[in-house]
Coordinates of N, CA and C in Angstrom, one line a residue:
M1 N -35.8 -9.0 -169.6 CA -34.8 -9.5 -170.5 C -33.4 -9.2 -169.9
E2 N -33.3 -8.3 -169.0 CA -32.0 -7.9 -168.4 C -31.4 -9.1 -167.7
E3 N -32.2 -10.0 -167.1 CA -31.6 -11.1 -166.4 C -31.0 -12.2 -167.4
L4 N -31.3 -12.1 -168.7 CA -30.7 -13.0 -169.7 C -29.5 -12.4 -170.3
T5 N -29.2 -11.2 -170.0 CA -28.0 -10.5 -170.7 C -26.7 -11.0 -170.0
G6 N -25.7 -11.2 -170.9 CA -24.4 -11.6 -170.4 C -24.3 -13.1 -170.0
G7 N -25.2 -13.9 -170.6 CA -25.1 -15.3 -170.3 C -23.8 -16.0 -170.8
T8 N -23.4 -17.0 -170.2 CA -22.2 -17.7 -170.6 C -22.5 -19.2 -170.7
F9 N -21.5 -19.9 -171.3 CA -21.6 -21.3 -171.4 C -20.4 -21.9 -170.6
S10 N -20.6 -22.9 -169.8 CA -19.5 -23.5 -169.0 C -19.4 -25.0 -169.3
I11 N -18.2 -25.5 -169.0 CA -18.0 -26.9 -169.1 C -17.4 -27.3 -167.8
T12 N -17.9 -28.4 -167.2 CA -17.5 -28.9 -165.9 C -17.0 -30.4 -166.1
N13 N -16.0 -30.7 -165.3 CA -15.5 -32.1 -165.3 C -15.9 -32.7 -164.0
G14 N -16.7 -33.8 -164.0 CA -17.1 -34.5 -162.8 C -16.0 -35.2 -162.2
G15 N -14.9 -35.4 -163.0 CA -13.7 -36.1 -162.5 C -14.0 -37.6 -162.2
V16 N -13.0 -38.2 -161.5 CA -13.1 -39.6 -161.3 C -14.1 -40.0 -160.2
F17 N -14.5 -39.0 -159.4 CA -15.4 -39.3 -158.3 C -16.9 -39.1 -158.6
A18 N -17.2 -38.6 -159.8 CA -18.5 -38.2 -160.2 C -19.3 -39.5 -160.5
P19 N -20.5 -39.6 -159.9 CA -21.4 -40.7 -160.3 C -21.9 -40.5 -161.7
C20 N -22.3 -41.5 -162.4 CA -22.7 -41.4 -163.8 C -24.1 -40.7 -163.9
S21 N -24.8 -40.5 -162.8 CA -26.1 -39.8 -162.9 C -26.0 -38.3 -162.5
Q22 N -24.8 -37.8 -162.4 CA -24.7 -36.4 -162.0 C -25.1 -35.5 -163.1
R23 N -25.9 -34.4 -162.7 CA -26.4 -33.4 -163.7 C -25.8 -32.1 -163.3
P24 N -25.1 -31.4 -164.2 CA -24.6 -30.1 -163.8 C -25.7 -29.1 -163.7
L25 N -25.6 -28.2 -162.8 CA -26.6 -27.1 -162.6 C -26.2 -25.8 -163.2
S26 N -27.0 -25.2 -164.0 CA -26.6 -23.9 -164.6 C -27.2 -22.8 -163.6
T27 N -26.4 -21.9 -163.3 CA -26.8 -20.7 -162.5 C -26.6 -19.4 -163.2
R28 N -27.3 -18.4 -162.9 CA -27.1 -17.1 -163.5 C -25.7 -16.7 -163.4
P29 N -25.1 -16.1 -164.4 CA -25.6 -15.8 -165.7 C -25.4 -16.9 -166.8
Q30 N -25.2 -18.1 -166.4 CA -24.9 -19.2 -167.4 C -26.2 -19.4 -168.2
S31 N -26.0 -19.6 -169.5 CA -27.1 -20.0 -170.3 C -27.2 -21.6 -170.4
A32 N -26.0 -22.2 -170.3 CA -25.9 -23.7 -170.3 C -24.6 -24.1 -169.7
I33 N -24.6 -25.4 -169.3 CA -23.4 -26.0 -168.8 C -23.3 -27.5 -169.3
L34 N -22.2 -27.9 -169.7 CA -21.9 -29.2 -170.2 C -21.1 -30.0 -169.2
G35 N -21.6 -31.1 -168.7 CA -20.9 -31.9 -167.7 C -20.3 -33.1 -168.4
I36 N -19.0 -33.3 -168.3 CA -18.3 -34.4 -168.9 C -17.7 -35.3 -167.7
H37 N -18.2 -36.5 -167.6 CA -17.8 -37.4 -166.5 C -16.6 -38.2 -166.8
A38 N -16.1 -38.9 -165.9 CA -14.9 -39.7 -166.0 C -15.0 -40.8 -167.1
T39 N -13.9 -41.0 -167.8 CA -13.8 -42.0 -168.8 C -13.4 -43.3 -168.1
K40 N -14.2 -44.4 -168.3 CA -14.0 -45.6 -167.6 C -14.2 -46.8 -168.6
D41 N -13.5 -47.9 -168.5 CA -13.8 -49.0 -169.3 C -15.2 -49.6 -168.9
R42 N -16.0 -49.8 -169.9 CA -17.4 -50.4 -169.7 C -17.7 -51.4 -170.8
P43 N -18.5 -52.4 -170.4 CA -19.0 -53.3 -171.5 C -19.9 -52.7 -172.5
V44 N -19.7 -53.0 -173.7 CA -20.5 -52.4 -174.8 C -20.8 -53.5 -175.8
A45 N -22.1 -53.5 -176.4 CA -22.4 -54.4 -177.4 C -21.9 -53.9 -178.8
E46 N -21.1 -54.7 -179.5 CA -20.5 -54.3 -180.8 C -20.5 -55.5 -181.7
N47 N -21.3 -55.4 -182.8 CA -21.4 -56.5 -183.7 C -21.8 -57.8 -183.1
G48 N -22.8 -57.7 -182.1 CA -23.3 -58.9 -181.5 C -22.4 -59.5 -180.4
Q49 N -21.3 -58.8 -180.1 CA -20.4 -59.3 -179.0 C -20.3 -58.2 -177.9
V50 N -20.0 -58.7 -176.7 CA -19.7 -57.7 -175.6 C -18.2 -57.5 -175.6
V51 N -17.9 -56.2 -175.7 CA -16.5 -55.8 -175.7 C -16.3 -54.7 -174.7
I52 N -15.1 -54.5 -174.2 CA -14.8 -53.4 -173.3 C -14.3 -52.2 -174.1
R53 N -14.9 -51.0 -173.8 CA -14.5 -49.8 -174.5 C -14.4 -48.7 -173.5
P54 N -13.5 -47.7 -173.7 CA -13.6 -46.5 -172.8 C -14.8 -45.7 -173.1
M55 N -15.6 -45.4 -172.1 CA -16.8 -44.7 -172.2 C -16.9 -43.6 -171.2
N56 N -17.7 -42.5 -171.5 CA -18.0 -41.6 -170.5 C -19.4 -41.0 -170.7
Y57 N -19.9 -40.4 -169.7 CA -21.3 -39.8 -169.8 C -21.2 -38.3 -170.0
L58 N -22.1 -37.8 -170.8 CA -22.2 -36.3 -171.0 C -23.6 -35.9 -170.5
A59 N -23.7 -34.7 -170.0 CA -25.0 -34.2 -169.6 C -24.9 -32.7 -169.8
V60 N -26.0 -32.1 -170.3 CA -26.1 -30.7 -170.5 C -27.4 -30.2 -169.8
S61 N -27.2 -29.1 -169.1 CA -28.3 -28.4 -168.5 C -28.3 -27.0 -169.1
Y62 N -29.5 -26.4 -169.3 CA -29.6 -25.2 -170.0 C -30.9 -24.4 -169.5
D63 N -30.9 -23.1 -169.7 CA -31.9 -22.2 -169.4 C -33.0 -22.3 -170.5
H64 N -34.1 -22.9 -170.2 CA -35.2 -23.1 -171.2 C -35.8 -21.8 -171.7
R65 N -35.5 -20.7 -171.0 CA -36.0 -19.4 -171.5 C -35.3 -19.0 -172.8
I66 N -34.1 -19.4 -173.0 CA -33.3 -19.0 -174.1 C -32.8 -20.1 -175.0
I67 N -32.9 -21.3 -174.6 CA -32.4 -22.5 -175.4 C -33.5 -23.5 -175.5
D68 N -33.9 -23.8 -176.7 CA -35.0 -24.9 -176.9 C -34.4 -26.2 -176.7
G69 N -35.2 -27.2 -176.2 CA -34.7 -28.5 -175.9 C -34.2 -29.2 -177.1
R70 N -34.8 -29.0 -178.3 CA -34.3 -29.6 -179.5 C -32.9 -29.2 -179.9
E71 N -32.6 -27.9 -179.8 CA -31.2 -27.5 -180.1 C -30.2 -28.0 -179.0
A72 N -30.6 -28.1 -177.8 CA -29.7 -28.6 -176.8 C -29.4 -30.1 -177.0
V73 N -30.4 -30.9 -177.4 CA -30.1 -32.3 -177.7 C -29.3 -32.4 -179.0
Q74 N -29.5 -31.6 -180.0 CA -28.7 -31.6 -181.2 C -27.2 -31.3 -180.8
F75 N -27.1 -30.3 -180.0 CA -25.7 -29.9 -179.6 C -25.0 -31.0 -178.9
L76 N -25.7 -31.7 -178.0 CA -25.1 -32.8 -177.2 C -24.8 -34.0 -178.2
G77 N -25.6 -34.2 -179.2 CA -25.3 -35.2 -180.2 C -24.1 -34.9 -181.0
T78 N -23.9 -33.6 -181.3 CA -22.7 -33.1 -182.1 C -21.5 -33.3 -181.2
I79 N -21.5 -33.0 -180.0 CA -20.4 -33.2 -179.1 C -20.0 -34.7 -179.0
K80 N -21.1 -35.6 -178.9 CA -20.9 -37.0 -178.9 C -20.2 -37.5 -180.1
E81 N -20.6 -37.1 -181.3 CA -20.0 -37.4 -182.6 C -18.6 -37.0 -182.6
A82 N -18.3 -35.8 -182.2 CA -16.9 -35.2 -182.3 C -16.0 -36.0 -181.4
L83 N -16.5 -36.5 -180.2 CA -15.7 -37.3 -179.3 C -15.5 -38.7 -179.8
E84 N -16.5 -39.3 -180.5 CA -16.4 -40.6 -181.0 C -15.5 -40.7 -182.2
Y85 N -15.4 -39.7 -183.0 CA -14.7 -39.7 -184.3 C -13.7 -38.5 -184.3
P86 N -12.6 -38.6 -183.4 CA -11.7 -37.5 -183.4 C -11.0 -37.2 -184.7
G87 N -10.8 -35.9 -185.0 CA -10.2 -35.5 -186.3 C -11.2 -35.3 -187.4
R88 N -12.4 -35.8 -187.3 CA -13.4 -35.5 -188.3 C -14.1 -34.1 -187.9
D89 N -14.3 -33.3 -189.0 CA -15.0 -32.1 -188.8 C -16.5 -32.4 -188.6
T90 N -17.0 -32.2 -187.4 CA -18.4 -32.4 -187.1 C -19.1 -31.1 -186.7
A91 N -19.8 -30.6 -187.7 CA -20.5 -29.3 -187.5 C -19.6 -28.2 -186.9
G92 N -18.4 -28.1 -187.4 CA -17.5 -27.1 -186.9 C -16.6 -27.5 -185.7
F93 N -16.9 -28.6 -185.1 CA -16.0 -29.1 -184.0 C -15.0 -30.1 -184.5
V94 N -13.8 -29.9 -184.3 CA -12.7 -30.9 -184.6 C -12.0 -31.2 -183.3
V95 N -12.2 -32.5 -182.9 CA -11.5 -33.0 -181.7 C -10.2 -33.7 -182.1
K96 N -9.1 -33.3 -181.6 CA -7.9 -34.0 -181.9 C -7.5 -34.9 -180.7
G97 N -7.1 -36.1 -181.1 CA -6.7 -37.0 -180.0 C -6.7 -38.4 -180.6
E98 N -6.5 -39.4 -179.7 CA -6.4 -40.8 -180.1 C -7.8 -41.4 -180.2
C99 N -8.0 -42.2 -181.3 CA -9.3 -42.9 -181.4 C -9.2 -44.3 -180.8
H100 N -10.1 -44.6 -180.0 CA -10.1 -45.9 -179.4 C -11.1 -46.9 -180.0
G101 N -11.6 -46.6 -181.2 CA -12.6 -47.4 -181.8 C -12.2 -48.6 -182.5

């Protein structure tokens, strides 16, 4: 258990050069890392129409010895909701910023 002591959580920004399939790698002593990729205009289906919206990809990597996959996916969903609806309290996360919806 000593190798699991002092774990951290990191956030990395893939920046404008990151491919959308990039997965961040967690290394000791990280327990997890969240990768946030560049925001780019992309086509999206909305009410039966194709519209252009600013989109980005999120990815989380985590140490399966201390974090269960279910909790990691729920965490990623919470981050997604907080980014999609800025200003709304989503499970304790409040993101301030401009809404593009």
